[in-house]
């Protein structure tokens, strides 16, 4: 029997409208009541996840910024691995707007979501109205003064591929991943959900083999393959599918409560049959 669940949010736990369905809430509450640890591992910042834990009505440890930070049940940061200053500067020196036409630069610094001054409308154009949006606009020439957890770009996939190639030419101290086809993220080497999950589980007296995990993006690859059992969502992006072994197990799409259905099968139906 597994003792913990680690879940991605967008495209995994969350359904349409970036919300948790009643069925998913009920399943999660029931497995927690049975003593199974439940953790969230997201690319979002900590402040962007509060409304999800409110919906679930739980206080749980949370992995944020794709593994760059971990917060405990009380909201205290217990782990951090951000970009080196020189690495961030090398990336910010790139003329990204010329390399990846119409792309949009974003930064996580501490708990802040940073965008370049004058680009707020680009955020509003792509974020659903029911999702809380809190960001700070900073002049481009002041970005290098920030302590940066991760840099991410929004744009057309083929354009972002060009930017990925340019970034990897100026530094090898990063992990470049696609959360979805239109969002490319740059993390410090070694900062990923799998490494963060290992830290968190060991802190709570568990091992990676004790956990199952669910995800849909390339940023979930390490987590899915390092735990005892990983499950990819039916709506997983192509870059993740290409990385996973051919026999890797997929569950239903996030719009079909794919994770909750599998959790029910793993932890609840089995218990009824014992």
Coordinates of C-alpha atoms in Angstrom, one line a residue:
X1 CA 0.0 0.0 0.0
X2 CA 1.3 3.4 -0.9
X3 CA 1.4 6.0 1.8
X4 CA 1.5 9.3 -0.1
X5 CA 0.1 11.0 -3.2
X6 CA 1.9 13.9 -5.0
X7 CA -0.3 15.7 -7.5
X8 CA 0.3 18.4 -10.1
X9 CA -2.4 21.0 -10.4
X10 CA -3.1 22.5 -13.9
X11 CA -4.0 19.8 -16.4
X12 CA -4.1 17.2 -13.6
X13 CA -6.0 17.8 -10.4
X14 CA -7.8 20.8 -11.7
X15 CA -10.7 20.5 -14.1
X16 CA -12.1 23.1 -16.5
X17 CA -12.0 26.6 -15.1
X18 CA -9.0 25.7 -12.9
X19 CA -11.2 24.3 -10.2
X20 CA -11.5 21.0 -8.3
X21 CA -14.7 19.0 -8.9
X22 CA -16.8 17.8 -6.0
X23 CA -15.9 14.2 -6.8
X24 CA -12.2 14.9 -6.6
X25 CA -12.6 16.8 -3.3
X26 CA -14.6 14.0 -1.8
X27 CA -12.0 11.3 -2.9
X28 CA -9.0 13.4 -1.6
X29 CA -10.7 14.0 1.8
X30 CA -11.5 10.3 2.1
X31 CA -7.9 9.1 1.4
X32 CA -6.5 11.8 3.8
X33 CA -8.9 10.5 6.5
X34 CA -7.5 7.0 5.9
X35 CA -4.0 8.3 6.7
X36 CA -2.6 8.8 3.2
X37 CA -0.4 11.9 2.9
X38 CA -1.5 14.2 0.1
X39 CA 0.8 16.8 -1.4
X40 CA 0.5 19.4 -4.3
X41 CA 3.4 19.9 -6.6
X42 CA 2.8 22.8 -9.0
X43 CA 4.6 25.3 -11.3
X44 CA 2.6 28.0 -9.6
X45 CA 3.8 30.3 -6.8
X46 CA 2.6 29.7 -3.3
X47 CA 0.2 32.6 -3.4
X48 CA -1.5 31.2 -6.5
X49 CA -2.4 27.9 -4.7
X50 CA -4.3 29.2 -1.7
X51 CA -7.7 29.1 -3.3
X52 CA -7.1 25.4 -4.3
X53 CA -6.3 24.3 -0.7
X54 CA -9.4 26.3 0.4
X55 CA -11.5 24.3 -2.0
X56 CA -10.0 21.1 -0.8
X57 CA -10.4 22.3 2.9
X58 CA -7.0 20.9 3.8
X59 CA -3.7 22.2 5.2
X60 CA -0.9 20.3 3.4
X61 CA 2.8 20.8 2.4
X62 CA 3.1 22.3 -1.1
X63 CA 5.8 22.1 -3.7
X64 CA 5.8 25.3 -5.8
X65 CA 7.7 26.8 -8.8
X66 CA 8.3 23.3 -10.2
X67 CA 10.3 22.3 -7.2
X68 CA 12.2 25.5 -6.5
X69 CA 10.5 25.9 -3.2
X70 CA 8.6 23.9 -0.6
X71 CA 6.2 25.1 2.1
X72 CA 5.0 23.2 5.1
X73 CA 1.4 22.9 6.4
X74 CA 1.7 26.3 8.2
X75 CA 3.0 28.1 5.1
X76 CA 6.6 28.2 6.2
X77 CA 9.2 27.8 3.5
X78 CA 11.4 24.8 4.2
X79 CA 13.3 24.4 0.9
X80 CA 14.6 26.6 -1.9
X81 CA 16.7 26.2 -5.0
X82 CA 16.7 29.2 -7.3
X83 CA 18.7 30.3 -10.4
X84 CA 22.3 31.4 -9.8
X85 CA 22.7 35.2 -10.3
X86 CA 25.1 34.8 -13.3
X87 CA 22.9 32.2 -14.9
X88 CA 19.8 34.5 -14.7
X89 CA 21.8 37.4 -16.1
X90 CA 23.0 35.4 -19.1
X91 CA 19.4 34.4 -19.9
X92 CA 18.0 38.0 -19.4
X93 CA 20.8 39.3 -21.7
X94 CA 19.2 37.4 -24.6
X95 CA 17.0 39.4 -27.0
X96 CA 14.1 37.0 -26.4
X97 CA 11.5 39.2 -28.2
X98 CA 13.6 38.9 -31.4
X99 CA 14.4 35.2 -30.9
X100 CA 10.8 34.1 -30.0
X101 CA 8.4 36.5 -31.8
X102 CA 5.5 37.7 -29.6
X103 CA 6.7 35.8 -26.6
X104 CA 6.1 37.1 -23.0
X105 CA 8.6 37.1 -20.2
X106 CA 7.7 36.2 -16.6
X107 CA 9.7 35.7 -13.5
X108 CA 9.1 34.2 -10.0
X109 CA 11.1 36.1 -7.4
X110 CA 10.3 35.0 -3.8
X111 CA 6.5 34.9 -3.7
X112 CA 6.2 37.5 -6.4
X113 CA 5.2 37.0 -10.0
X114 CA 7.1 39.6 -12.0
X115 CA 6.4 40.8 -15.6
X116 CA 8.1 43.5 -17.6
X117 CA 6.5 46.9 -17.4
X118 CA 3.8 47.5 -20.0
X119 CA 3.0 43.8 -20.6
X120 CA 0.0 43.3 -18.2
X121 CA -2.5 42.9 -21.0
X122 CA -0.6 39.9 -22.3
X123 CA -1.3 38.2 -18.9
X124 CA -5.0 39.1 -18.9
X125 CA -5.4 37.8 -22.4
X126 CA -4.3 34.3 -21.4
X127 CA -5.5 33.8 -17.9
X128 CA -9.1 32.7 -17.2
X129 CA -11.2 35.4 -15.5
X130 CA -11.9 33.2 -12.5
X131 CA -8.2 32.7 -11.7
X132 CA -6.7 35.2 -9.2
X133 CA -4.0 37.3 -10.9
X134 CA -1.5 39.2 -8.8
X135 CA 1.7 40.3 -10.4
X136 CA 4.2 43.2 -10.3
X137 CA 5.4 45.1 -13.3
X138 CA 9.1 45.9 -13.2
X139 CA 11.1 47.8 -15.8
X140 CA 13.2 45.5 -18.0
X141 CA 16.5 47.1 -16.9
X142 CA 15.8 46.3 -13.2
X143 CA 15.1 42.5 -13.7
X144 CA 18.7 41.6 -13.0
X145 CA 18.4 43.0 -9.5
X146 CA 15.9 40.3 -8.5
X147 CA 16.6 37.0 -6.7
X148 CA 15.1 34.7 -9.3
X149 CA 13.5 31.3 -8.7
X150 CA 12.5 30.6 -12.3
X151 CA 12.1 32.4 -15.6
X152 CA 9.3 31.4 -17.9
X153 CA 8.1 32.5 -21.3
X154 CA 4.6 32.3 -22.9
X155 CA 4.4 32.1 -26.6
X156 CA 3.9 29.9 -29.7
X157 CA 5.5 26.5 -29.3
X158 CA 7.8 26.7 -32.4
X159 CA 9.0 30.1 -31.4
X160 CA 9.8 28.9 -27.8
X161 CA 11.8 26.0 -29.3
X162 CA 14.1 28.6 -30.9
X163 CA 14.5 30.4 -27.5
X164 CA 15.2 27.1 -25.8
X165 CA 18.1 26.5 -28.2
X166 CA 19.4 30.0 -27.6
X167 CA 19.3 29.6 -23.8
X168 CA 21.1 26.3 -23.8
X169 CA 23.9 27.9 -25.9
X170 CA 24.6 30.5 -23.2
X171 CA 24.3 28.3 -20.1
X172 CA 24.2 24.6 -19.2
X173 CA 23.3 25.3 -15.5
X174 CA 19.6 25.1 -16.2
X175 CA 16.7 22.7 -16.7
X176 CA 14.5 23.9 -19.5
X177 CA 11.0 22.4 -19.5
X178 CA 7.6 22.8 -21.1
X179 CA 4.6 22.9 -18.8
X180 CA 2.4 22.9 -21.9
X181 CA 3.0 23.7 -25.5
X182 CA 2.8 27.4 -24.9
X183 CA 4.8 27.8 -21.6
X184 CA 8.5 27.2 -21.4
X185 CA 10.2 27.4 -18.0
X186 CA 13.9 27.7 -16.9
X187 CA 14.9 26.3 -13.6
X188 CA 18.2 25.8 -11.8
X189 CA 19.9 22.5 -12.6
X190 CA 18.6 20.0 -10.1
X191 CA 15.5 21.9 -9.3
X192 CA 12.5 19.8 -10.2
X193 CA 9.4 18.3 -8.7
X194 CA 11.1 14.9 -8.2
X195 CA 14.0 16.2 -6.1
X196 CA 11.6 18.4 -4.1
X197 CA 9.3 15.3 -3.5
X198 CA 12.3 13.3 -2.3
X199 CA 13.2 16.1 0.2
X200 CA 9.6 16.4 1.4
X201 CA 8.9 12.7 1.8
X202 CA 12.1 12.1 3.7
X203 CA 11.3 15.0 6.0
X204 CA 8.1 13.2 6.8
X205 CA 9.7 9.8 7.3
X206 CA 8.8 8.4 3.9
X207 CA 10.6 7.4 0.8
X208 CA 10.0 8.0 -2.9
X209 CA 8.9 4.3 -3.3
X210 CA 6.1 5.0 -0.8
X211 CA 4.4 7.5 -3.1
X212 CA 2.3 7.7 -6.2
X213 CA 2.3 10.8 -8.4
X214 CA 0.1 12.3 -11.2
X215 CA 1.1 14.9 -13.9
X216 CA 0.6 16.0 -17.4
X217 CA 3.6 18.2 -18.4
X218 CA 7.3 17.8 -19.1
X219 CA 7.9 19.5 -15.7
X220 CA 6.3 16.4 -14.1
X221 CA 8.7 13.9 -15.7
X222 CA 11.2 13.5 -12.8
X223 CA 8.4 13.2 -10.2
X224 CA 6.5 10.7 -12.2
X225 CA 9.5 8.4 -12.8
X226 CA 11.2 8.7 -9.4
X227 CA 8.2 7.8 -7.2
X228 CA 7.0 4.2 -6.5
X229 CA 4.3 4.6 -9.2
X230 CA 3.6 7.4 -11.6
X231 CA 0.5 8.1 -13.6
X232 CA 0.4 10.4 -16.6
X233 CA -2.8 12.1 -17.5
X234 CA -4.7 11.3 -20.6
X235 CA -4.3 14.9 -21.7
X236 CA -0.5 14.9 -21.2
X237 CA 1.6 17.0 -23.6
X238 CA 3.6 15.4 -26.3
X239 CA 7.0 16.3 -24.9
X240 CA 6.2 14.3 -21.7
X241 CA 4.8 11.4 -23.7
X242 CA 8.1 11.1 -25.7
X243 CA 10.1 11.1 -22.5
X244 CA 8.2 8.4 -20.7
X245 CA 8.7 4.6 -21.2
X246 CA 6.4 3.1 -23.8
X247 CA 4.7 1.0 -21.1
X248 CA 4.0 3.9 -18.8
X249 CA 0.5 4.0 -17.3
X250 CA -1.9 6.7 -18.3
X251 CA -5.2 7.6 -16.6
X252 CA -8.2 9.6 -17.7
X253 CA -8.0 13.3 -18.7
X254 CA -8.2 16.0 -16.0
X255 CA -11.7 16.9 -17.5
X256 CA -12.8 13.3 -16.6
X257 CA -11.5 13.4 -13.0
X258 CA -8.8 11.0 -14.2
X259 CA -6.7 11.3 -11.1
X260 CA -9.6 11.0 -8.6
X261 CA -10.8 7.9 -10.4
X262 CA -7.4 6.2 -10.1
X263 CA -7.1 7.3 -6.4
X264 CA -10.4 5.8 -5.7
X265 CA -9.3 2.5 -7.3
X266 CA -5.9 2.5 -5.5
X267 CA -7.0 3.5 -2.0
X268 CA -10.7 3.2 -1.5
X269 CA -12.1 0.3 -3.6
X270 CA -9.2 -1.9 -2.5
X271 CA -9.9 -1.1 1.2
X272 CA -13.6 -2.2 0.7
X273 CA -12.4 -5.5 -0.7
X274 CA -10.1 -6.4 2.2

